[in-house]
Every structure is written in C-alpha cells, then in structure tokens.
Amino acid sequence: MSLESVDSYLAEMRSQHLASLMDLLRIPSVSADEERRDDIETCAAWLKEHLEEIGAEHVQLLRTGGNPVVYGDWLHAHEGAPTVLVYGHYDVQPAEPLELWDSPPFEPSIRNDRIYARGVSDNKGQLYLYLKAFEAFLATRNSLPLNVKFLLEGEEELRADHLLQLVTEQSALLAADVAAVSDAGFFEADVPGLTTGLRGMAALNFSLRTANTDLHSGGFGGTVPNALHAMAALVSGLHSPEDGTVLVDGFYDDVKPISASLRDAWALLPFDPANYTSDIGVSVLFGESGYSPLERLWARPTLEVCGLWGGYQGAGVKTIVPCEAHAKISCRLVPDQDPYRVLDLVRKHLMQNVPPGARLTFDYELPGCYPVVTPTDSPALDSALSALRVVYGKEPVIFRNGASVPVVEIIQRVLKLESVLLGFSCPDESFHAPNEFMRLENFDKGPRTIARWWEDLGSR
Amino acid sequence: MSLESVDSYLAEMRSQHLASLMDLLRIPSVSADEERRDDIETCAAWLKEHLEEIGAEHVQLLRTGGNPVVYGDWLHAHEGAPTVLVYGHYDVQPAEPLELWDSPPFEPSIRNDRIYARGVSDNKGQLYLYLKAFEAFLATRNSLPLNVKFLLEGEEELRADHLLQLVTEQSALLAADVAAVSDAGFFEADVPGLTTGLRGMAALNFSLRTANTDLHSGGFGGTVPNALHAMAALVSGLHSPEDGTVLVDGFYDDVKPISASLRDAWALLPFDPANYTSDIGVSVLFGESGYSPLERLWARPTLEVCGLWGGYQGAGVKTIVPCEAHAKISCRLVPDQDPYRVLDLVRKHLMQNVPPGARLTFDYELPGCYPVVTPTDSPALDSALSALRVVYGKEPVIFRNGASVPVVEIIQRVLKLESVLLGFSCPDESFHAPNEFMRLENFDKGPRTIARWWEDLGSR
C-alpha cells in the first residue's frame, strides 16, 4: 500500500501536531524533583488522553513503586503481522542552570528551524514522533500494518528498578516481536543511523577517615596521616598514569575482545576527533592505548572518579590536617561485564590498598545496569535502515553509544525481545543541558521513517 | 625587694580582676568577621582605657591598614633597667560552631575552676595576666622594676602583614631589650615551660582543568582526561607513600639538621604518644622515618593538602567526567627554610608533574611567615624559667611548638629582639575550638610569675 496518504496527513496536520507537542513540552515533568510529582502525573494523564484520542486501546496508567507507566495498544493488524513494543519516557532532566537558557525550558520556542525546550530531544519529542506515525495510519486507513503497544515510562532519568519490576510483572501484556526504542538518535546530525550497543553502569561512593576531627597542622602536621593524601594515593592507584588503563584486578576479565570486523566497520564511520573535542576544550584525547576513540567509547569499560572532596573549600587557607575524604566512582561497562561483579572487584581493590592510618567505608552503591548489544543484521534492523535511507536520502550507519539506556537490556533479558533503537535526536542537541532542541527536519521526517519501517515490517 | 605586697594586692583584687576580665571577654572581637569591625574597635578602646587606668602612659591606638594596635608604656624604671616589650593580641577566632559550646562563647562562665569563653586562653586572658602584673607593681610600689611597653594587636588570627608594616615603621617606639610574648603556653597542663621555636608557614591553592565543562561519562568516558584522576596523580606524587616524606625537589635543602643535644633534650620531655592521639582517634602516628614525633613536629617541615575537591558532591551518583579539580596546600617550615623559596619549589614541582591533558593554574598564595627559634640559654630565658619554677614548684621545660606565631620572627628580624614566650595556656584548653577555657590556677599564678620574672630581670 502506498504511504502517500500517511505523508499527506502528516503534512496537513503539521501545525496542529506541533501545537500539541508544545503542550506536552510545557509540562515540567522532572523526575528528579520531588516537588514536580504533580507535573509527572499531569504528563502521564496527558499522554493517556492523547493515546485515547489517536485511537489506542486498553489505555491505562500502570502503577509502579514510583511514577506511572502509560500503556496503550492497537492489536487489530492482519493475521501474521508482528507486534512492535514502542518504548519512550516522558520524564525529563532538571532544567537548571536556568540562566543559561535563551528561552525558558518549559515554554517551547521555535527558532532557526529548531524547537527549543527541555525534553524535546530526550525524550518527549522522540516518543511523540511514534504517536504521530500511529495516528497517521489510523486516521488515513483506519488500520495499522502491525500491532503496536506503547510503554511510556516516567523514571528514565532517575532509576531503572521500578521499570524492571513492572516489565517483569507485566511480561504478558508487553509481549511483542520486536521493540522500538525511541530514546536514541543519529550518529551525527547529518548521519542517520541506528544504535546497536550501549554500555552498562555501576557506581559506588566511599570515604576515608584518619581522625575524629580535622587537626591543627601546627599541632599535628608531620605526625599523623592526612585523609586527603590517603585518598589521592588510593585514587591515583586506580589507573595507570600512562593511558588511564584501570588497575583494578580482574576489571577486564569479562570484557569481550572487539572483533576485527567491528573494528573495520567502526574505522569507516565519519568520526572526526577534532570535531569531537572542539566544543569541549579538551586539549588531547586520552585513553587506553591500542584502541581508537570509538573503540574506547563503545567497547571498553571505564572507571571514572566523578566526585572527590575533603578538607577546607572556602576562601584563602585553613591550616588543618583533614580527617576525612570522600569519593564517588562510576563505571561504564561493556559485554560481558556484570555490574555486581565489577562492584565486588572495585571494593576489593579499595580495601586492599587503603593507605596506613586510614579507615575505609562504603557509603552508597548502585549496580546501575548491564551492558547490552543488539543484532546488527536482523530483518527488523535492516528494515529500519531502509526506511532511514529512503526518507533521508543518505546511507545510514550502524554504531554504538557509550552511554546507558537500561530498558534495552531489560527488554532483551526479561521480554526476550530485540530492540531497534530508532530515534531522531542528534548528539549536538544538548539533552541534559541548557538549550535542548530538536530539528524540525526530524520532526517532519521522523514519523515518515517510522511509517515506512512499520509498513515494511508488517508486509514481511 | 619582696614581692609580698604584689602578691597580696593580686589576692585582694582577685574578684575585681576576674570581673574586669569578663568584661574584656564579652566583646566579640572576631577579626575574621567583617561584621565585627565595631567590636574590634570597642575591644581596642577598652584596652586603651584599661591601660590608662592601671597607670600606663603614652597610651594610643596605632592605626594600621587593618585593625588598630593598642600601645602604652611605663618608662620610669631605675637607670640601667631593661625594657620589656609585651606582645599580645585582642582579636579572637570565630566561635562557630556555636551549638557545640556548653555556655555561650561571649558570656564568660566559671565552672570547675575554669573560665570558659572564646579568647580566654588565646589570647585575651593571657595578655590580661601581664596587665595585672603591671598594675600590681604600680599600685603597691608606684614603680616597676623595669620599663614596659605594650603592643596589643588585633589581627593575629587573620594576617601578619599589617603588623609587620607597623613594627617596621614604629621600630623606634617599640625598641626594647627583650620581648615577652604572651601568645604561648605550657608543654602540658601540669608541665610549665617556655617555647623556643615555632614553625613558619606558606600556602598556595591551585586548580587543574581538563575541559570546558563536566562531560557525560557515557559520551566521553574513556576518551578524555579526568581532572580528578589528574589531581589525584599530582597530589599523590607530593609524598612518599611509605612515610610521607615530601618529594618536592629541594624541599629539604635548607632544613637544619637536628643537633644531637636537642634530640637528647627532646627525648627527655614527658611526651606520651598514646596520650597525644587518644582524643583525636588517630590509629597510628605517621611521618618521616628516622625522627621521633616531637622532632617531626618541631624540626621537620610538612606539606599538607588541607583541601581538595572536584566533580559532584551531592547525594547518589552523577555520571560525569569532571573537568576541574582544586587543591589547597599549606606547609609548615623550619629553620632555615624561606617561605618564598618553598613556594617556588612547590610551584615548580606541580608545573613539572601536570598529567597529560590537564592545565594548571595557581589561584592564591600566602607566604605566611618564617620559622623562628629563640635562644635556649639566655639570661632572660633563665630568669623566666626560675620564676616558673618558684611559682609552680615544678621544673619547667624548654620545648618548641609546631605551629606559627609570626610576631616572634618579626620581632627578631625587625626589632632585633629576643622573645621569651611566657604564656600560661595549656594544650588542652580548646583554643580555636568550642569550649575554650583557662584554668583559674593560671589566672592566679600567671601574674605572680610575670612579677617575679620582671623583678629578677630588673635587678640584673
């Protein structure tokens, strides 16, 4: 069947759709902010109503230990048609620092063919593109080429445990043939593509203590241990100074070597180190020798100290021997690392290397999520690549992402589903930062791409 | 001449003197607090008036670039009598945290034969003992055994540069034969003694930067330098891990070896490591091998990182690669180290060891003060030791202090005077901390000791 009518419908409805997206973006659904609980509920209710309006059925809020998940489906496709589970999240990152926004984060503004608003690229705008593709089929054909289930959650920016529990409990309701994860994007703004791997994450916080109280450096300096010296020694022992290789025993044991074919494929990607570092003011790339930047980012694990502090931080000087020091570590993990095992190894390393006179305590830990890779040669993936190729007129690429999207691994492990990470955000769109935006080009082309993908999937 | 009448006068006037000290202690003369400028002026005015009342002449406030210095003298001693320059400071440390005080810091309270108040031990109560010895002579004899000049400053807890300038400019007014520095105390509460050495001080703050902004650890982790890793490496390279020896090139070049006789003398002091560490919760003494704790404290320099921070310090975890890290270093110096040269060496070491990808900046520096030693066998010192021996009925000791009292070196360098550090505070009296106190025993015996010392000095 031709997609002409779908395309026409999307073109005709463009301003109404834009206006309706603006409404969604105006709701400040910041999951990290307890004060925004009402906004979270408002946002979930908005999506529920919208799903009903565009023709979804069984629309409901699924309650979790935290923010509600919005569910809706349409299951009347022709016999033998596959079912796609569409994932998105309606919660957004905090907008602070507000003074760095050129227009208010929750008052969407269109400038230079871009929509500026918190959450437009991550992820409300992205999930909205799926709603519009869905709507366009039903509005023009009163039917869809495949069965669709929507799973729109409200804690992606916060935690994954509630979602894991819900997916586990509702595995029958969520059963499908393939998942479409909207929380993804292009390799570069002008290079469409699909993500097929994400790193996992694990984190822990720890402290060292050398005395009951900070000590006067005149009365004690030279005779007692200094918690910051101990912390510096402990932290500096975590990495080789030459190239940052992690020195925790066993850290790399479960890391899968990068195949020659992957290395060759990644070497062909249009990655420009100068461009990569130009905006961030980094003078040299730094990382494990023997690996390209993309290999380090996608297929090598990291251990980063993401916070460290102790002693006096005020103006001038305070002549003390500090008695305590604190550090936060977060690791990015790659197949086949296990976050629990990695945390065990890090804890063991720290315990075995505590400098004399210091006492180690563990304050917090988060076995965040497992790393995941998705197929690079499946029919569903090939079909999505074709759709991108047709709509964008460019050859799409297959790549990975060094960050973590826990739902992909949860979908794979619990629902046994392949995820296709078809999203339309671009790396420069300032998600998690001020002046987040989405390109209008992708607002227009996204639903058309999704429609082509679904049409193709449904006809196989 | 007998000191019976002086002693009797002090005994008779005890409650009036205590009440008047309470008045002095009630003035919250915190030099670090800009809001307390009026209180500083009130305190200086109180001392000026008090000096006049007890018979001092030429009483005046000497203006500096900061808080005023109170000056007064009495120069009518018999021909050939020496002149003593009495140093004290009327400014006090901040009293915070207030909730840890058992009685309010500026409402003096007598409990268990102790006066509790901010500044009673450091240094208002100490300088007051000199005022009372001075008063007792004039009240009972209408004369003093020697000439006396008072130099009472208001920025000891803040900075030394204004005092240095004043002493330099007023060197004629302040000319004397010996200085009596009241900002000192006993070796232990039950071991009277005289301090004959103080460490110097130098400090600097520096920062490392690796990027313009904190970077997402998913998007950049593994490919870019981490400012906290760089800082940990740089800081851990400042000391040997074995015993904390400072690894800055040339740091020990100017350090005077400890003579065998000093080592022997210090080894005889009643120093108990278990007692030294019992209250502070330090599990092991830690410091340069080959030196006893007292030797490390008094005759070996230190380099302490007194503050260090970077990245995220909030709850939980933030998956960033931090772009900046900050550190504060303060050094305690010993003869013949020069604070300016030490700062040069530290800066050079840091510059030469900046890890790849990090940029170093120096944010602040304070060439605090020079180390100083005073004679251990002078007539003035011997005379003060005799006075302590007679009044306390114990053998006093000669010792050093690992802290810094810049005025001693200023007096030595600018006025070419020997200082005798005769003070009556005890190490356990919580100066710079909540519940600062002075023992009433020393309130009573202090002026008697000073009177005996002056009587002896004047009769030589």
Tab-separated table of C-alpha atoms in Angstrom, chain A residues 199 201 203 205 210-213 215-226 228-229 232-233 235-236 239 276 279-288 293 296-297 302-322 328 330 332 356-357 359 364 366 402-403 432, chain B residues 199 201 203 205 210-213 215-226 228-229 232-233 235-236 239 276 279-288 293 296-297 302-322 328 330 332 356-357 359 364 366 402-403 432:
chain	number	residue	atom	x	y	z
A	199	ARG	CA	27.387	0.426	27.904
A	201	MET	CA	26.841	1.213	34.546
A	203	ALA	CA	28.680	3.175	40.814
A	205	ASN	CA	30.737	6.086	46.894
A	210	THR	CA	42.102	9.248	59.583
A	211	ALA	CA	40.993	11.043	62.774
A	212	ASN	CA	37.887	12.128	64.675
A	213	THR	CA	38.258	15.723	63.625
A	215	LEU	CA	43.584	18.611	63.210
A	216	HIS	CA	45.618	21.813	63.533
A	217	SER	CA	48.535	21.435	61.144
A	218	GLY	CA	50.789	23.201	63.632
A	219	GLY	CA	49.961	20.851	66.466
A	220	PHE	CA	49.825	17.637	64.479
A	221	GLY	CA	51.236	18.149	60.983
A	222	GLY	CA	54.043	15.721	60.332
A	223	THR	CA	52.959	13.121	62.869
A	224	VAL	CA	49.523	11.989	61.710
A	225	PRO	CA	48.045	10.656	58.469
A	226	ASN	CA	46.214	13.112	56.193
A	228	LEU	CA	43.400	13.674	51.507
A	229	HIS	CA	46.894	12.311	50.981
A	232	ALA	CA	44.937	10.796	46.473
A	233	ALA	CA	47.162	7.751	46.823
A	235	VAL	CA	42.571	7.088	43.732
A	236	SER	CA	45.770	7.509	41.760
A	239	HIS	CA	44.587	3.931	36.820
A	276	TYR	CA	34.603	15.638	18.784
A	279	ASP	CA	33.434	22.382	21.724
A	280	ILE	CA	34.575	20.845	24.967
A	281	GLY	CA	38.007	22.401	25.283
A	282	VAL	CA	39.880	19.129	25.675
A	283	SER	CA	43.463	19.501	24.513
A	284	VAL	CA	44.253	15.806	23.982
A	285	LEU	CA	42.266	12.652	23.700
A	286	PHE	CA	43.341	10.342	26.486
A	287	GLY	CA	42.629	6.666	26.932
A	288	GLU	CA	43.748	3.069	26.671
A	293	PRO	CA	38.448	6.680	20.447
A	296	ARG	CA	37.283	3.086	23.860
A	297	LEU	CA	33.886	4.697	23.972
A	302	THR	CA	35.774	2.881	32.241
A	303	LEU	CA	36.164	3.715	35.895
A	304	GLU	CA	35.723	7.433	36.486
A	305	VAL	CA	36.044	9.272	39.754
A	306	CYS	CA	33.074	11.588	39.302
A	307	GLY	CA	33.413	13.418	42.617
A	308	LEU	CA	36.082	13.792	45.284
A	309	TRP	CA	36.315	16.106	48.253
A	310	GLY	CA	37.697	16.691	51.690
A	311	GLY	CA	39.119	19.400	53.947
A	312	TYR	CA	38.601	23.102	53.515
A	313	GLN	CA	36.981	24.506	50.362
A	314	GLY	CA	36.480	28.148	51.371
A	315	ALA	CA	38.476	31.232	50.518
A	316	GLY	CA	42.145	31.534	51.405
A	317	VAL	CA	43.736	28.870	53.509
A	318	LYS	CA	42.972	26.828	56.601
A	319	THR	CA	45.911	25.174	58.297
A	320	ILE	CA	44.422	21.794	59.015
A	321	VAL	CA	45.243	18.167	58.513
A	322	PRO	CA	41.896	16.955	57.089
A	328	LYS	CA	32.393	8.763	44.032
A	330	SER	CA	31.095	5.374	38.346
A	332	ARG	CA	30.750	2.259	32.268
A	356	PRO	CA	48.224	3.263	56.545
A	357	GLY	CA	46.222	5.084	59.180
A	359	ARG	CA	39.755	3.669	57.572
A	364	TYR	CA	26.441	4.034	48.640
A	366	LEU	CA	24.312	1.484	42.524
A	402	GLY	CA	28.952	4.782	25.227
A	403	ALA	CA	26.064	5.725	27.496
A	432	HIS	CA	20.752	17.041	29.772
B	199	ARG	CA	57.449	26.680	62.543
B	201	MET	CA	54.112	28.734	57.108
B	203	ALA	CA	50.387	28.155	51.444
B	205	ASN	CA	45.926	26.997	46.125
B	210	THR	CA	40.798	19.249	31.536
B	211	ALA	CA	37.747	20.534	29.631
B	212	ASN	CA	35.383	23.490	29.425
B	213	THR	CA	32.631	21.657	31.204
B	215	LEU	CA	31.371	15.778	30.364
B	216	HIS	CA	28.815	12.977	30.182
B	217	SER	CA	30.681	9.803	31.096
B	218	GLY	CA	28.657	7.882	28.520
B	219	GLY	CA	29.529	10.206	25.679
B	220	PHE	CA	33.145	10.845	26.608
B	221	GLY	CA	34.279	8.412	29.312
B	222	GLY	CA	37.346	6.517	28.142
B	223	THR	CA	38.490	9.080	25.599
B	224	VAL	CA	39.188	12.239	27.597
B	225	PRO	CA	41.270	13.111	30.660
B	226	ASN	CA	39.506	13.298	34.043
B	228	LEU	CA	40.146	14.320	39.397
B	229	HIS	CA	42.339	11.487	38.169
B	232	ALA	CA	44.953	12.507	42.471
B	233	ALA	CA	48.062	11.618	40.477
B	235	VAL	CA	48.816	15.126	44.747
B	236	SER	CA	49.872	11.551	45.409
B	239	HIS	CA	54.700	12.447	49.235
B	276	TYR	CA	48.786	12.568	72.181
B	279	ASP	CA	41.351	12.143	71.884
B	280	ILE	CA	41.772	12.517	68.164
B	281	GLY	CA	41.013	8.985	67.028
B	282	VAL	CA	44.226	8.503	65.073
B	283	SER	CA	45.102	4.836	64.862
B	284	VAL	CA	48.787	5.211	64.016
B	285	LEU	CA	51.311	8.010	64.132
B	286	PHE	CA	52.579	8.565	60.620
B	287	GLY	CA	55.545	10.584	59.464
B	288	GLU	CA	59.128	10.711	58.262
B	293	PRO	CA	57.049	12.568	66.764
B	296	ARG	CA	58.750	15.749	63.181
B	297	LEU	CA	56.516	18.309	64.817
B	302	THR	CA	55.446	19.487	56.283
B	303	LEU	CA	53.405	19.846	53.137
B	304	GLU	CA	49.739	19.172	53.827
B	305	VAL	CA	46.912	19.163	51.328
B	306	CYS	CA	44.349	20.925	53.501
B	307	GLY	CA	41.538	20.945	50.955
B	308	LEU	CA	40.764	19.141	47.692
B	309	TRP	CA	37.612	18.980	45.634
B	310	GLY	CA	36.105	18.487	42.224
B	311	GLY	CA	33.144	16.938	40.449
B	312	TYR	CA	29.862	16.038	42.062
B	313	GLN	CA	29.424	16.148	45.851
B	314	GLY	CA	25.659	15.671	46.162
B	315	ALA	CA	23.635	12.593	47.010
B	316	GLY	CA	23.845	9.434	44.929
B	317	VAL	CA	25.790	9.491	41.724
B	318	LYS	CA	26.286	11.728	38.691
B	319	THR	CA	27.782	10.108	35.637
B	320	ILE	CA	30.233	12.781	34.614
B	321	VAL	CA	33.874	13.118	33.757
B	322	PRO	CA	34.769	16.141	35.934
B	328	LYS	CA	44.960	23.796	48.784
B	330	SER	CA	49.862	24.533	53.337
B	332	ARG	CA	54.900	24.240	57.971
B	356	PRO	CA	48.669	14.890	30.251
B	357	GLY	CA	45.613	16.818	29.175
B	359	ARG	CA	46.079	22.667	32.630
B	364	TYR	CA	46.162	32.051	45.628
B	366	LEU	CA	50.302	33.112	51.108
B	402	GLY	CA	54.874	23.083	65.553
B	403	ALA	CA	52.552	25.994	64.896
B	432	HIS	CA	40.328	27.721	68.093
